[in-house]
Short mmCIF file of C-alpha atoms in Angstrom, two decimals:
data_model
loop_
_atom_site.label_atom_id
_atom_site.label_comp_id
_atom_site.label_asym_id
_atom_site.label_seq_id
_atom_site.Cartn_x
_atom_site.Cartn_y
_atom_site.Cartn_z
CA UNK A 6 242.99 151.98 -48.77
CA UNK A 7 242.64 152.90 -44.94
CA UNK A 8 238.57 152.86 -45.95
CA UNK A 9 239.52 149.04 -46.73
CA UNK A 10 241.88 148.24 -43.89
CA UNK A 11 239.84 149.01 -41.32
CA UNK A 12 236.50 147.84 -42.70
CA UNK A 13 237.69 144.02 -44.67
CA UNK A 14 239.57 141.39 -44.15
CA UNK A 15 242.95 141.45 -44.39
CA UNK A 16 242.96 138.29 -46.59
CA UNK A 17 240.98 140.55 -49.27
CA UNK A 18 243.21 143.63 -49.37
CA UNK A 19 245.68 141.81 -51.95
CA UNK A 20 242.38 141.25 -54.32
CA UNK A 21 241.55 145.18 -53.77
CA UNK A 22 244.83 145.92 -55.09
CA UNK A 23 244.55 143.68 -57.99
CA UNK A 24 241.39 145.20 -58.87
CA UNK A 25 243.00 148.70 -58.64
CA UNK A 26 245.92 147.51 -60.62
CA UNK A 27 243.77 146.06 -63.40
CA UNK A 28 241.58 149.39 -63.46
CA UNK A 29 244.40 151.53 -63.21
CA UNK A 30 243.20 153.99 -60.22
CA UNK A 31 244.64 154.66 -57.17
CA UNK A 32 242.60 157.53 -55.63
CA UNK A 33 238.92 157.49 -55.11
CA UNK A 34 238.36 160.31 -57.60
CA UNK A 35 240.27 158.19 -60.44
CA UNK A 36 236.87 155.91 -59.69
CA UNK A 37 234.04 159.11 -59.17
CA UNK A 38 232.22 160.99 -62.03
CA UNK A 39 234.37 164.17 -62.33
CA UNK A 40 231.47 165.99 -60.22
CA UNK A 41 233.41 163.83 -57.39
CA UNK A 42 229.39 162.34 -56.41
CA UNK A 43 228.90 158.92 -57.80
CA UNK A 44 230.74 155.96 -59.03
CA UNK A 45 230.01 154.97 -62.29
CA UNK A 46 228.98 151.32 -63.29
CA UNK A 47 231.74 150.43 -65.05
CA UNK A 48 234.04 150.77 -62.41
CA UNK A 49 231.43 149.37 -59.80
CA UNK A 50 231.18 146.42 -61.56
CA UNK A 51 234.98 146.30 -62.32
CA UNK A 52 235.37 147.24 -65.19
CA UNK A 53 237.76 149.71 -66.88
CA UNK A 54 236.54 152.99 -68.44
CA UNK A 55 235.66 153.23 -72.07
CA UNK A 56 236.67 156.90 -71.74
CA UNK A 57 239.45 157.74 -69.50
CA UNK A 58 243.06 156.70 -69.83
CA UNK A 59 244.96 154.38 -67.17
CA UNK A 60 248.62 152.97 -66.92
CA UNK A 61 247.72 149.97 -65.20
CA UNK A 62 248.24 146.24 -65.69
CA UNK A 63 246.17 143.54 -65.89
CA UNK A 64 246.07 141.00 -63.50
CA UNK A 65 243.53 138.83 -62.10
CA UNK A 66 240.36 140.07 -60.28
CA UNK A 67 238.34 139.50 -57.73
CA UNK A 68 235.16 141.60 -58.56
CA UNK A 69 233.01 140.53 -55.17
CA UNK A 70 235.92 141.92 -53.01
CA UNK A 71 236.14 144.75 -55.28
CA UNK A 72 232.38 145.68 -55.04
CA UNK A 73 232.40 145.11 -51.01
CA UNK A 74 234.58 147.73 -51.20
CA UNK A 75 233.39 150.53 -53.10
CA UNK A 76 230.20 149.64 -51.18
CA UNK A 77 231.87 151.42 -48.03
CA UNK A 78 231.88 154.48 -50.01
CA UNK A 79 227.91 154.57 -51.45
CA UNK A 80 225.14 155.52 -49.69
CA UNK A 81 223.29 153.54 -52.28
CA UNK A 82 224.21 150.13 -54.70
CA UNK A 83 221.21 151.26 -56.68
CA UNK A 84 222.52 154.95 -57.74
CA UNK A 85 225.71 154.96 -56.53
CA UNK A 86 226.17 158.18 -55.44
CA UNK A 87 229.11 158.65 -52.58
CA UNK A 88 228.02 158.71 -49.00
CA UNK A 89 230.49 162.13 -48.88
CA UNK A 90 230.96 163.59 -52.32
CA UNK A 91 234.31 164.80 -52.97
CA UNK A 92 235.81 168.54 -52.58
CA UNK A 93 237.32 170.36 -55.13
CA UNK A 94 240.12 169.28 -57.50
CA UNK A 95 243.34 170.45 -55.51
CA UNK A 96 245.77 169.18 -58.89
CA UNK A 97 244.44 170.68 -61.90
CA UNK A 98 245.38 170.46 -66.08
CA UNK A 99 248.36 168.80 -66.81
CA UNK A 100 249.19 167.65 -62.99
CA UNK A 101 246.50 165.55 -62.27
CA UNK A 102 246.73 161.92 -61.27
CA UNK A 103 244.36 160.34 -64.03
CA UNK A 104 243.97 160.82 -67.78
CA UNK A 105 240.45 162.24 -67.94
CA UNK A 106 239.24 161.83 -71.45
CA UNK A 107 237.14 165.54 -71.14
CA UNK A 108 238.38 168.33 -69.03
CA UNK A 109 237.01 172.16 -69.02
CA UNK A 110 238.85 175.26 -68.51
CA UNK A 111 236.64 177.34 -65.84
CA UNK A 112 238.06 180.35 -67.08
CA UNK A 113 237.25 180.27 -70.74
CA UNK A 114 234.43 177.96 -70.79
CA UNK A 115 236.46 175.78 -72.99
CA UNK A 116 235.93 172.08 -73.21
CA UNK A 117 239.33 169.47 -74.07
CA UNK A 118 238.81 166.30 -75.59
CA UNK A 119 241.85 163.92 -75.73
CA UNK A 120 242.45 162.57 -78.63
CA UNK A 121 245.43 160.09 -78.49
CA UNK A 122 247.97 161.92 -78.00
CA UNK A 123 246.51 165.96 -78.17
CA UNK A 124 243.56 167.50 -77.10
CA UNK A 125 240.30 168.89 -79.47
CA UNK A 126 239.31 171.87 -78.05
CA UNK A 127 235.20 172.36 -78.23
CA UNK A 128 233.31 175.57 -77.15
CA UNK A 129 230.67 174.87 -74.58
CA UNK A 130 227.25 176.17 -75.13
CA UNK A 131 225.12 175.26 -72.32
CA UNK A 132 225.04 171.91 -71.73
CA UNK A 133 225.99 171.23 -75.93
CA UNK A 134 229.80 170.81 -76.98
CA UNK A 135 230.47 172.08 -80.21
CA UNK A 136 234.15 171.30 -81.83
CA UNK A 137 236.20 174.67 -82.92
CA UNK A 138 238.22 173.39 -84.95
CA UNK A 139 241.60 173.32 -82.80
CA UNK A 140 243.70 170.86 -81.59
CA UNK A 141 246.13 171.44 -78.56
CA UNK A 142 248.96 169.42 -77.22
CA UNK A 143 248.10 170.36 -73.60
CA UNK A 144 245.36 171.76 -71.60
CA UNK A 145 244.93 175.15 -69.57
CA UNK A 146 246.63 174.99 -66.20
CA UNK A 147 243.50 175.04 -64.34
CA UNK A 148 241.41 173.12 -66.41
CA UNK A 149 239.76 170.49 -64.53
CA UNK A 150 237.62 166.98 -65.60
CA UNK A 151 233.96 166.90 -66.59
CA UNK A 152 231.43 164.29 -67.32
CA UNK A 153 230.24 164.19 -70.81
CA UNK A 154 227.82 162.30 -72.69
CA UNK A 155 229.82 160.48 -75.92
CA UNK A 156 226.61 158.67 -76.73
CA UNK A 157 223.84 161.01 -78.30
CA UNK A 158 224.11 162.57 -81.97
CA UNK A 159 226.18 165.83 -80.18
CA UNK A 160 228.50 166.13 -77.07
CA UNK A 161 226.82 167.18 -74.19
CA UNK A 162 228.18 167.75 -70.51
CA UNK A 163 226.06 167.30 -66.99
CA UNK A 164 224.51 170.38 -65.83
CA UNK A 165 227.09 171.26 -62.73
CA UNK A 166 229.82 173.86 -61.47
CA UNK A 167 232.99 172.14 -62.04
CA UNK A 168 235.42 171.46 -59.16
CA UNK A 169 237.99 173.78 -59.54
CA UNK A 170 240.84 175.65 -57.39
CA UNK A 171 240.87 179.03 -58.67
CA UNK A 172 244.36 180.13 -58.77
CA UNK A 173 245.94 181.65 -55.80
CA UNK A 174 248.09 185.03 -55.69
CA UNK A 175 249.36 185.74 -52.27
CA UNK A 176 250.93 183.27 -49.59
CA UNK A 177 247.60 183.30 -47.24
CA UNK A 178 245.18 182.20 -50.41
CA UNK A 179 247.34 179.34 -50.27
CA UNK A 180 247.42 177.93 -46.82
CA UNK A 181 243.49 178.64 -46.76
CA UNK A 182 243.62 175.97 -49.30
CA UNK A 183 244.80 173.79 -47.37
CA UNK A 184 243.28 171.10 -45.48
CA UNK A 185 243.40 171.46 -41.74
CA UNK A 186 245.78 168.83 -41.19
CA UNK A 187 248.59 169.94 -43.27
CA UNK A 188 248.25 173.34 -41.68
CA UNK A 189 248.77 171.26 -38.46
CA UNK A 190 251.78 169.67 -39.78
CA UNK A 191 253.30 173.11 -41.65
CA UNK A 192 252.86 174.25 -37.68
CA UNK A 193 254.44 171.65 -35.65
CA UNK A 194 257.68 170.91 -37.88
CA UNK A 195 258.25 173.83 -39.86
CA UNK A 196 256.86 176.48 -37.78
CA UNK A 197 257.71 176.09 -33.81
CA UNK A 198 257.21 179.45 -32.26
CA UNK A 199 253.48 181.22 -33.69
CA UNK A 200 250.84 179.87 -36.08
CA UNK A 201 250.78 180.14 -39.73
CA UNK A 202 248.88 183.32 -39.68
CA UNK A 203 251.33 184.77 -37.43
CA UNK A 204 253.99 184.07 -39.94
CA UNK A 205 252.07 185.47 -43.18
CA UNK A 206 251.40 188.70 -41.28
CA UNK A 207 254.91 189.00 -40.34
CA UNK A 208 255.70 188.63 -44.09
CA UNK A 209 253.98 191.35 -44.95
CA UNK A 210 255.25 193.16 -42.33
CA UNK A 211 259.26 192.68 -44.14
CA UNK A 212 260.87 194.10 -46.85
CA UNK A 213 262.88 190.53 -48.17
CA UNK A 214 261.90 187.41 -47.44
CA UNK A 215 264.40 184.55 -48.08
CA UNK A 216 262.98 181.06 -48.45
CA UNK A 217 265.20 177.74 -49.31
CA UNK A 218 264.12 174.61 -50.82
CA UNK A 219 266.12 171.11 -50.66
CA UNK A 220 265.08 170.59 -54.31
CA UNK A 221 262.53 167.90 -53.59
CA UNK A 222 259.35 170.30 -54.63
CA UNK A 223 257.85 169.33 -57.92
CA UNK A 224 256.37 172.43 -58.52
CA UNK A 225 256.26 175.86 -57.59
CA UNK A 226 252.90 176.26 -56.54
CA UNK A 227 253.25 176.40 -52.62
CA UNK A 228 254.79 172.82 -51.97
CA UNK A 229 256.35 172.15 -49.46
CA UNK A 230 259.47 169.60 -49.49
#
């Protein structure tokens, strides 16, 4: 939405919204491929996904608005591939934003199909998806969304290295996560007197560490609240 304030109308950002409502997104990855490179017809051409899952409502929409838009994000109308393709997933499985209808575990090689409610789980040969005969109520923790192909005679996936966070054992693996600018903001108002890196190594350095938490954290995978 900054993308939009700065670059239309202000008259036009109510229509964006509509058109996000009625698609259900609200990040620019609930509208990418899950390769985070191109935006897909459908959703250029505002319409919802066959595939995915949203929670939005319905309301009126004004597809010329919503196409000036996502224009400010394509190098090209023609393929519409992103002018900056996206990094990798930083929420993974069951904590991220949108209901991908495929997702892949990196670690197994395993692909997850939902199915209503629960998830098929296929074994991934290649680029071919064949169905093992399970069904699971929730994926792997860092499984993360593919693209796959629903339309031939079998499921098959495009060709590329998923997006994935691989998970992250010690303090420091964390903050190198991080984008720059919240290890800026961990620095200036939670950490006043030496950098982050100054603070892991002095971690190390101690036998107990205490840390508090006002509650507000949703997980307890290096939040901070």
């Amino acid at each position: 939405m900054d993308t939009a304030t700065s670059a239309l109308a202000a008259k036009t950002l109510p229509l964006i919204n509509a058109c996000c409502l009625y698609l259900g997104v609200t990040l620019l990855s609930d509208l990418t491929n899950a390769e985070g490179t191109n935006i897909p017809d459908h959703y250029f051409l505002g319409h919802p996904s066959p595939y995915h899952r949203h929670k939005g409502l319905f309301p009126y929409q004004d597809k010329t608005s919503w196409r000036r838009l996502l224009k400010l994000f394509l190098l090209s109308t023609r393929n519409k591939r992103l002018k900056r393709p996206l990094g990798r997933w930083l929420k993974t499985g069951e904590d991220l934003h949108f209901g991908w209808k495929a997702l892949a575990d990196p670690v197994t090689d395993m692909v997850y199909i939902r199915f209503e409610t629960k998830f098929e789980e296929y074994r991934m040969e290649n680029t071919v998806i064949t169905y093992n005969s399970t069904t699971v109520d929730e994926t792997p923790r860092y499984s993360v969304p593919i693209d796959v192909d629903f339309t031939g005679e079998h499921l098959t996936r495009h060709d590329f290295i998923p997006r994935t966070v691989s998970p992250r054992h010690t303090f420091e693996n964390i903050i190198a996560d991080l984008p720059d600018w919240e290890v800026e903001l961990l620095e200036q108002h939670v950490i006043t007197e030496f950098s982050v890196w100054e603070m892991t190594a002095q971690w190390r350095d101690t036998e107990k560490v205490v840390g508090t938490s006002d509650g507000s954290v949703a997980t307890l995978r290096g939040s901070y609240g």
